[in-house]
Amino acid sequence: TLLWLLHGHKLYGLHANGLAENGVGILLVGDTGSGKTTISLSLIMQGWKYLSDDVVLLTREPCGITASAFQRGFSIDPFLARHYSSLNKPHKTQIQGDGKVFLDISGLYPNAYLASCVPRILIFPKIVPIDKTELVPVDRAKALIYLMRNSGGSMIDKARSIRQLDVLKQLVYQSVCYELHLGQDMYKRPE
């Protein structure tokens, strides 16, 4: 409901993690359990900036479609935390209903938070039964379908849906798009 209400302010929710490196914005877009948080944490630990875990807000700006942070904390599976020693230290946490722990990582990475970025790369991760993780280019039509599936509050009101679809199309056209097939190597060594 909140995401639908934000449409009135020309903000469109996307089920994605936002990251940036050297001024290049990246969105990891996908379902719950697709590996977005694992990938994000690994990159943040290597010095990348982060916007948000699980939801970003998209809006049209003169420079293109911009992604903004929706929340600062990360929803972390306790199993994942065992692979990252920095997550096992005492932190301000909150247990969620799905068994995950909501963790504010700003204390761990004080200079890593970024309020917004212009995404130039879209990555659609999915866990597949292969040994080694691989990055595969995706055409724009398939990328747009993935974005539509992961857009919050879409297809409720015709006028808002048209505006949201235009934002998603512009996002696809300003970005390079990939599927990230996460293999056993990511599961065994997420760090």
Short mmCIF file of C-alpha atoms in Angstrom, two decimals, residues 22-95:
data_model
loop_
_atom_site.label_atom_id
_atom_site.label_comp_id
_atom_site.label_asym_id
_atom_site.label_seq_id
_atom_site.Cartn_x
_atom_site.Cartn_y
_atom_site.Cartn_z
CA ASN A 22 33.28 4.52 -9.04
CA GLY A 23 30.12 6.52 -9.74
CA VAL A 24 28.38 3.67 -11.57
CA GLY A 25 25.01 2.67 -10.12
CA ILE A 26 24.03 -1.01 -10.08
CA LEU A 27 20.70 -2.56 -9.22
CA LEU A 28 20.40 -6.22 -8.22
CA VAL A 29 16.78 -7.04 -9.04
CA GLY A 30 15.09 -10.27 -8.04
CA ASP A 31 12.87 -12.36 -5.85
CA THR A 32 13.45 -13.04 -2.17
CA GLY A 33 16.15 -15.68 -1.86
CA SER A 34 17.79 -14.90 -5.20
CA GLY A 35 21.11 -13.80 -3.65
CA LYS A 36 20.75 -10.00 -3.68
CA THR A 37 21.82 -9.50 -0.06
CA THR A 38 24.71 -11.99 -0.27
CA ILE A 39 26.11 -10.28 -3.36
CA SER A 40 25.58 -6.83 -1.87
CA LEU A 41 27.35 -7.63 1.39
CA SER A 42 30.31 -9.13 -0.47
CA LEU A 43 30.65 -5.98 -2.57
CA ILE A 44 30.17 -3.59 0.38
CA MET A 45 32.96 -5.41 2.22
CA GLN A 46 35.17 -4.74 -0.80
CA GLY A 47 34.51 -0.99 -0.60
CA TRP A 48 31.35 -0.50 -2.68
CA LYS A 49 28.70 2.03 -1.65
CA TYR A 50 25.16 0.86 -0.88
CA LEU A 51 21.72 2.44 -1.13
CA SER A 52 19.28 -0.06 0.22
CA ASP A 53 18.54 -3.73 0.76
CA ASP A 54 15.44 -5.21 -0.82
CA VAL A 55 13.69 -2.02 -1.99
CA VAL A 56 14.79 1.04 -3.93
CA LEU A 57 12.60 3.89 -5.13
CA LEU A 58 12.83 4.94 -8.77
CA THR A 59 12.11 8.43 -10.03
CA ARG A 60 12.66 10.33 -13.26
CA GLU A 61 15.32 13.08 -13.06
CA PRO A 62 16.97 15.20 -15.80
CA CYS A 63 20.03 12.91 -15.62
CA GLY A 64 17.89 9.78 -16.13
CA ILE A 65 16.11 7.36 -13.83
CA THR A 66 17.46 7.65 -10.30
CA ALA A 67 17.34 4.97 -7.61
CA SER A 68 17.00 6.15 -4.01
CA ALA A 69 17.35 4.32 -0.72
CA PHE A 70 14.16 3.09 0.94
CA GLN A 71 15.74 1.66 4.10
CA ARG A 72 19.28 1.60 5.49
CA GLY A 73 19.26 -1.79 7.17
CA PHE A 74 19.77 -5.24 5.70
CA SER A 75 17.64 -8.35 6.24
CA ILE A 76 20.19 -11.08 6.82
CA ASP A 77 19.74 -14.83 7.07
CA PRO A 78 21.61 -16.07 10.19
CA PHE A 79 23.26 -18.75 7.98
CA LEU A 80 24.75 -15.98 5.82
CA ALA A 81 26.14 -14.19 8.86
CA ARG A 82 28.36 -17.19 9.66
CA HIS A 83 30.32 -16.53 6.46
CA TYR A 84 31.10 -12.93 7.40
CA SER A 85 33.01 -12.45 10.64
CA SER A 86 32.12 -8.74 10.80
CA LEU A 87 28.41 -9.63 10.99
CA ASN A 88 28.94 -11.88 14.01
CA LYS A 89 29.96 -8.98 16.25
CA PRO A 90 27.33 -7.35 18.47
CA HIS A 91 25.17 -4.95 16.44
CA LYS A 92 21.87 -3.21 16.73
CA THR A 93 19.57 -5.91 15.34
CA GLN A 94 15.92 -6.76 15.19
CA ILE A 95 14.46 -10.26 14.61
#
